[in-house]
CSV table of C-alpha atoms and ligand atoms in Angstrom, one decimal:
chain,number,residue,atom,x,y,z
A,1,MET,CA,-0.2,0.0,-0.1
A,2,LYS,CA,1.1,3.3,-0.9
A,3,ASP,CA,2.4,5.6,1.8
A,4,TYR,CA,1.9,9.7,1.5
A,5,SER,CA,2.9,10.3,5.2
A,6,ASP,CA,5.6,12.5,4.0
A,7,LYS,CA,3.6,14.4,1.9
A,8,SER,CA,0.9,17.4,2.1
A,9,ILE,CA,-1.6,18.6,0.0
A,10,LEU,CA,-3.2,22.0,0.2
A,11,ALA,CA,-6.8,22.3,-1.5
A,12,VAL,CA,-7.9,25.8,-2.3
A,13,MET,CA,-11.7,25.8,-3.0
A,14,ALA,CA,-14.5,28.5,-2.9
A,15,HIS,CA,-17.4,26.9,-0.7
A,16,PRO,CA,-18.3,24.6,1.6
A,17,ASP,CA,-19.4,21.3,-0.2
A,18,ASP,CA,-16.8,22.0,-2.9
A,19,GLU,CA,-14.2,19.8,-0.9
A,20,THR,CA,-16.5,17.0,-1.4
A,21,PHE,CA,-18.3,17.5,-4.2
A,22,ALA,CA,-15.8,18.4,-6.4
A,23,ILE,CA,-12.7,17.1,-5.1
A,24,GLY,CA,-13.8,14.7,-2.2
A,25,GLY,CA,-12.4,11.1,-3.4
A,26,THR,CA,-9.4,12.9,-4.3
A,27,LEU,CA,-9.1,14.2,-0.8
A,28,ALA,CA,-10.3,10.9,0.9
A,29,HIS,CA,-7.9,9.0,-1.2
A,30,TYR,CA,-4.6,10.8,-0.2
A,31,THR,CA,-5.9,11.4,3.3
A,32,SER,CA,-6.2,7.6,3.6
A,33,HIS,CA,-2.8,6.8,2.2
A,34,GLY,CA,-1.6,9.0,5.2
A,35,ALA,CA,-0.6,12.4,3.2
A,36,VAL,CA,-1.5,15.6,5.6
A,37,VAL,CA,-4.7,17.7,3.8
A,38,ASN,CA,-5.2,21.1,4.8
A,39,LEU,CA,-8.0,23.1,2.9
A,40,ILE,CA,-8.4,26.9,2.4
A,41,CYS,CA,-12.3,27.4,1.9
A,42,THR,CA,-12.9,31.1,0.5
A,43,THR,CA,-16.0,32.2,1.5
A,44,HIS,CA,-19.1,30.7,3.5
A,45,GLY,CA,-21.0,29.9,0.9
A,46,GLU,CA,-24.0,31.9,2.3
A,47,SER,CA,-25.7,32.5,-0.8
A,48,GLY,CA,-28.7,30.4,-2.7
A,49,ASP,CA,-31.6,29.1,-0.9
A,50,VAL,CA,-31.9,26.7,2.0
A,51,ASN,CA,-35.2,24.7,3.8
A,52,PRO,CA,-35.6,26.2,6.8
A,53,GLU,CA,-35.4,23.2,8.4
A,54,TYR,CA,-31.9,22.8,8.3
A,55,LEU,CA,-31.4,26.4,9.9
A,56,GLU,CA,-33.0,25.5,13.0
A,57,ASN,CA,-30.3,25.3,14.8
A,58,TYR,CA,-28.1,28.0,13.3
A,59,SER,CA,-28.1,32.0,13.6
A,60,SER,CA,-27.5,32.2,9.5
A,61,ILE,CA,-26.9,30.1,6.5
A,62,ALA,CA,-22.9,30.7,7.0
A,63,GLU,CA,-23.0,29.3,10.2
A,64,LEU,CA,-25.2,26.4,9.0
A,65,ARG,CA,-22.8,26.0,5.6
A,66,GLU,CA,-19.2,26.2,7.9
A,67,ALA,CA,-21.2,23.5,10.2
A,68,GLU,CA,-21.5,21.2,7.5
A,69,LEU,CA,-18.0,21.7,5.8
A,70,LYS,CA,-16.1,20.7,9.3
A,71,CYS,CA,-18.4,17.5,9.5
A,72,ALA,CA,-17.2,16.8,5.7
A,73,ALA,CA,-13.9,17.7,6.9
A,74,GLN,CA,-13.4,15.5,9.8
A,75,THR,CA,-14.8,12.7,7.7
A,76,LEU,CA,-12.5,13.0,4.8
A,77,GLY,CA,-9.1,13.4,7.4
A,78,ILE,CA,-8.6,16.8,6.6
A,79,ARG,CA,-6.4,18.0,9.3
A,80,GLN,CA,-7.4,21.9,9.1
A,81,VAL,CA,-10.0,24.1,7.5
A,82,ILE,CA,-9.2,27.8,6.7
A,83,PHE,CA,-11.9,30.1,6.0
A,84,LEU,CA,-11.0,33.3,4.1
A,85,ASN,CA,-14.6,34.6,5.2
A,86,TYR,CA,-14.9,36.4,1.9
A,87,ARG,CA,-19.2,36.6,0.8
A,88,ASP,CA,-20.5,34.0,-1.6
A,89,SER,CA,-21.1,35.6,-4.7
A,90,GLY,CA,-23.7,34.0,-5.9
A,91,MET,CA,-23.6,32.7,-9.9
A,92,PRO,CA,-23.7,35.3,-12.7
A,93,ASP,CA,-26.1,38.2,-12.8
A,94,THR,CA,-27.4,37.3,-9.1
A,95,PRO,CA,-27.9,40.1,-6.6
A,96,SER,CA,-25.1,38.5,-4.2
A,97,ASN,CA,-22.7,39.5,-6.9
A,98,GLN,CA,-23.0,43.3,-5.9
A,99,HIS,CA,-22.3,42.7,-2.0
A,100,PRO,CA,-19.5,44.6,-1.3
A,101,ASP,CA,-17.8,41.5,1.1
A,102,ALA,CA,-18.4,39.1,-1.8
A,103,LEU,CA,-15.2,37.5,-2.8
A,104,MET,CA,-15.5,38.6,-7.0
A,105,ASN,CA,-15.6,42.4,-5.7
A,106,ALA,CA,-12.5,41.4,-3.4
A,107,PRO,CA,-8.9,42.6,-4.7
A,108,LEU,CA,-6.8,39.8,-6.5
A,109,GLU,CA,-4.1,40.9,-4.9
A,110,GLN,CA,-5.8,40.9,-1.6
A,111,VAL,CA,-7.0,37.1,-1.3
A,112,ALA,CA,-3.8,35.9,-3.2
A,113,GLU,CA,-1.3,37.7,-0.4
A,114,GLN,CA,-3.9,35.9,2.2
A,115,ILE,CA,-3.6,32.5,0.6
A,116,GLY,CA,0.2,33.0,0.2
A,117,VAL,CA,0.7,33.6,3.6
A,118,TYR,CA,-0.8,30.0,4.4
A,119,ILE,CA,1.4,28.3,1.5
A,120,ARG,CA,4.1,29.5,3.5
A,121,GLN,CA,3.2,28.5,7.0
A,122,LEU,CA,1.8,25.3,5.9
A,123,ARG,CA,4.4,24.4,3.0
A,124,PRO,CA,2.5,22.0,1.0
A,125,ASN,CA,4.2,19.5,-1.4
A,126,ILE,CA,1.1,19.9,-4.0
A,127,ILE,CA,-1.9,22.9,-4.2
A,128,ILE,CA,-4.9,21.6,-5.8
A,129,THR,CA,-8.1,24.3,-7.2
A,130,HIS,CA,-10.6,25.0,-9.3
A,131,ASP,CA,-9.8,25.2,-13.1
A,132,PRO,CA,-9.7,28.4,-14.9
A,133,VAL,CA,-13.5,28.2,-15.7
A,134,GLY,CA,-14.5,28.2,-12.0
A,135,ASN,CA,-15.8,24.1,-13.4
A,136,TYR,CA,-19.0,25.8,-14.5
A,137,PHE,CA,-18.4,29.7,-14.6
A,138,HIS,CA,-19.2,30.2,-10.9
A,139,PRO,CA,-17.7,33.4,-10.1
A,140,ASP,CA,-16.4,32.2,-6.3
A,141,HIS,CA,-14.5,29.3,-8.2
A,142,ILE,CA,-12.7,31.5,-11.0
A,143,ALA,CA,-11.7,34.3,-8.0
A,144,THR,CA,-10.2,31.4,-5.9
A,145,HIS,CA,-8.1,29.7,-8.9
A,146,ARG,CA,-6.5,33.0,-9.9
A,147,ALA,CA,-5.9,34.4,-6.3
A,148,THR,CA,-4.8,30.5,-5.7
A,149,GLU,CA,-2.4,30.8,-8.9
A,150,LYS,CA,-1.1,34.3,-8.0
A,151,ALA,CA,-0.6,33.2,-4.5
A,152,PHE,CA,1.3,29.6,-5.4
A,153,HIS,CA,3.9,32.4,-7.7
A,154,LEU,CA,4.0,34.9,-4.5
A,155,ALA,CA,4.9,32.0,-1.9
A,156,ALA,CA,7.9,30.8,-4.5
A,157,ASP,CA,9.5,34.4,-4.9
A,158,PRO,CA,12.1,35.3,-2.2
A,159,SER,CA,12.0,38.9,-3.3
A,160,ILE,CA,8.2,39.0,-1.8
A,161,SER,CA,8.0,39.5,1.8
A,162,LEU,CA,4.3,38.4,2.9
A,163,ASP,CA,2.8,38.7,6.6
A,164,GLY,CA,4.7,37.0,9.1
A,165,GLY,CA,8.3,37.3,7.8
A,166,LEU,CA,7.9,33.5,6.7
A,167,PRO,CA,10.7,32.1,4.3
A,168,ALA,CA,9.6,31.7,0.6
A,169,CYS,CA,7.8,28.0,-0.1
A,170,GLN,CA,8.4,26.5,-3.6
A,171,PRO,CA,5.3,23.7,-3.9
A,172,ASP,CA,6.4,21.0,-6.1
A,173,GLY,CA,2.8,21.0,-7.8
A,174,LEU,CA,-0.4,23.1,-8.8
A,175,TYR,CA,-3.3,21.2,-10.2
A,176,PHE,CA,-6.4,22.6,-11.3
A,177,TYR,CA,-9.8,20.2,-10.9
A,178,THR,CA,-11.1,20.1,-14.3
A,179,MET,CA,-14.2,18.3,-15.6
A,180,ALA,CA,-13.4,15.6,-18.0
A,181,ARG,CA,-15.1,16.8,-21.2
A,182,LYS,CA,-15.1,13.0,-23.0
A,183,ARG,CA,-17.4,12.0,-20.3
A,184,MET,CA,-19.3,15.1,-20.4
A,185,LYS,CA,-19.6,14.7,-23.8
A,186,TRP,CA,-21.9,11.4,-23.5
A,187,LEU,CA,-24.4,13.2,-20.9
A,188,LEU,CA,-24.9,16.0,-23.3
A,189,TRP,CA,-26.4,14.0,-26.0
A,190,LEU,CA,-28.4,11.5,-23.7
A,191,MET,CA,-29.8,14.5,-21.8
A,192,PRO,CA,-32.0,16.0,-24.3
A,193,LEU,CA,-33.3,12.3,-24.9
A,194,LEU,CA,-34.4,12.3,-21.6
A,195,GLY,CA,-36.5,15.6,-21.8
A,196,MET,CA,-33.5,17.6,-20.1
A,197,ASP,CA,-31.8,20.8,-20.8
A,198,PRO,CA,-28.1,20.5,-20.8
A,199,ARG,CA,-27.8,24.3,-20.4
A,200,LYS,CA,-29.6,24.0,-17.1
A,201,THR,CA,-28.7,21.4,-14.8
A,202,GLY,CA,-27.4,21.1,-11.4
A,203,ARG,CA,-29.8,21.4,-8.4
A,204,ASN,CA,-30.4,25.0,-8.8
A,205,LYS,CA,-30.6,25.0,-12.6
A,206,ASP,CA,-27.9,27.2,-13.3
A,207,ILE,CA,-24.8,25.0,-14.7
A,208,ASP,CA,-25.2,25.2,-18.4
A,209,MET,CA,-23.1,22.2,-19.6
A,210,GLU,CA,-22.9,23.4,-23.8
A,211,ARG,CA,-20.9,26.7,-21.9
A,212,ILE,CA,-18.4,24.4,-20.0
A,213,LEU,CA,-18.0,22.0,-23.6
A,214,ASN,CA,-16.7,24.7,-25.7
A,215,THR,CA,-13.8,25.4,-22.9
A,216,GLU,CA,-11.3,22.2,-22.5
A,217,PHE,CA,-8.2,21.7,-20.5
A,218,PRO,CA,-5.3,18.8,-20.9
A,219,ILE,CA,-5.5,16.3,-17.9
A,220,HIS,CA,-2.4,15.4,-16.8
A,221,VAL,CA,-3.7,13.5,-13.4
A,222,GLU,CA,-6.4,11.6,-12.8
A,223,ILE,CA,-7.2,9.9,-9.3
A,224,ASN,CA,-9.1,6.5,-9.0
A,225,PHE,CA,-10.8,6.9,-5.5
A,226,LYS,CA,-13.0,3.7,-5.9
A,227,PRO,CA,-11.6,2.3,-2.4
A,228,GLU,CA,-12.9,5.7,-0.7
A,229,ASP,CA,-15.8,6.5,-2.8
A,230,PRO,CA,-17.7,5.1,0.6
A,231,ILE,CA,-16.0,8.0,2.7
A,232,ARG,CA,-16.7,10.6,0.3
A,233,GLU,CA,-20.3,9.6,-0.1
A,234,GLU,CA,-20.3,9.9,3.9
A,235,ALA,CA,-18.7,13.3,3.6
A,236,SER,CA,-21.4,14.7,1.3
A,237,ARG,CA,-24.3,13.5,3.8
A,238,CYS,CA,-22.7,16.3,5.9
A,239,HIS,CA,-23.5,18.7,3.2
A,240,ALA,CA,-27.5,17.9,3.7
A,241,SER,CA,-28.9,21.1,3.2
A,242,GLN,CA,-26.8,21.5,-0.5
A,243,GLY,CA,-29.0,17.9,-1.4
A,244,GLY,CA,-25.7,15.8,-0.1
A,245,GLY,CA,-26.1,12.2,0.6
A,246,HIS,CA,-29.2,12.0,-1.7
A,247,ARG,CA,-28.0,9.5,-4.7
A,248,THR,CA,-30.2,10.0,-7.4
A,249,MET,CA,-31.3,6.3,-8.5
A,250,SER,CA,-32.8,7.8,-12.0
A,251,PHE,CA,-31.6,6.3,-14.7
A,252,TYR,CA,-29.7,9.6,-15.3
A,253,GLY,CA,-28.1,9.8,-12.0
A,254,ARG,CA,-26.7,6.1,-12.2
A,255,LEU,CA,-25.7,6.5,-15.5
A,256,ARG,CA,-23.5,10.0,-14.4
A,257,ARG,CA,-22.0,8.2,-11.5
A,258,ARG,CA,-21.0,4.8,-14.0
A,259,LEU,CA,-19.6,7.5,-16.1
A,260,ALA,CA,-17.8,9.4,-13.6
A,261,ALA,CA,-16.4,6.0,-12.7
A,262,CYS,CA,-14.8,7.4,-9.3
A,263,THR,CA,-12.2,9.4,-10.9
A,264,ASP,CA,-11.3,13.3,-10.4
A,265,ALA,CA,-9.3,14.8,-13.8
A,266,TYR,CA,-6.6,17.3,-13.1
A,267,MET,CA,-4.8,19.6,-15.2
A,268,GLN,CA,-1.2,20.6,-13.8
A,269,ALA,CA,-0.2,24.3,-14.0
A,270,TYR,CA,3.2,23.8,-12.4
A,271,PRO,CA,5.6,22.3,-13.9
A,272,GLN,CA,4.8,22.8,-16.8
A,273,PRO,CA,4.1,18.9,-18.4
A,274,GLN,CA,7.3,17.1,-20.1
A,275,ASN,CA,4.4,15.2,-22.2
A,276,GLY,CA,1.1,13.9,-23.0
A,277,ARG,CA,0.8,11.0,-20.5
A,278,VAL,CA,-1.8,11.0,-17.8
A,279,ARG,CA,-0.3,10.1,-14.6
A,280,ARG,CA,-2.6,7.7,-11.8
A,281,ASP,CA,-0.8,10.1,-8.5
A,282,PHE,CA,0.1,13.5,-8.4
A,283,PHE,CA,3.3,12.1,-6.8
A,284,GLU,CA,4.4,9.7,-9.6
A,285,LYS,CA,7.3,11.1,-11.3
A,286,GLU,CA,6.3,12.5,-15.1
B,301,ZN,ZN1,-18.3,26.1,-5.2
């Protein structure tokens, strides 16, 4: 069995639930093999509607979602969860975009410096974040992607002094979580046959699969997390207010899971990829 006990990963994601629904399988895979995983969550995920029954014991949506994230993090074996305390910007063209505390309105430099300080403190081997289109054009995912990419370079530059006077840190790799387009193409073909609109998918019908498929990123690493899928499933139950834990048993739901095949795909942003070979492990040599 692989032993990653000398490795650490820092994941930088936008909302409570991205650590589970997006990369939960990957995180569970590495913590199960001994790696230290820390998480920066840039917002509290307070936009959108929540069924009032979930709010009974909480004073706000932000508090509920923070509690859900802590539950999921414990399940996934994440050591530390750090909140940057920006406000969820909501999907494009929603009123949440206008809020002065929304992440999308924060200066990129400021967010990058905050993340850069944590990179220097935690000194991870690798960093994971959203892809350049924020996986599905969510403004917070895009802002988190940009800030993390900038932070990666700030943290590594010894000429830049970040808060705390910590020495520079050059992690071994920077990876962007992305959706494997070849699998999505099957869904795009199938959805109209099932009476579904590919331009309005997801829980809030705000994910446009056609638009996503007009973009594409190379895949350099694919992580298979089949043995850890039950852990990811358990973590998803922590996010009950976001529909977690309800496996849809419809034909579409089952097909989507089968196509996903317990695999997370990543683009390698650093170092420059040497060849087109897809690796099965971040720590496998190119
Ligand atoms: Zn998100």
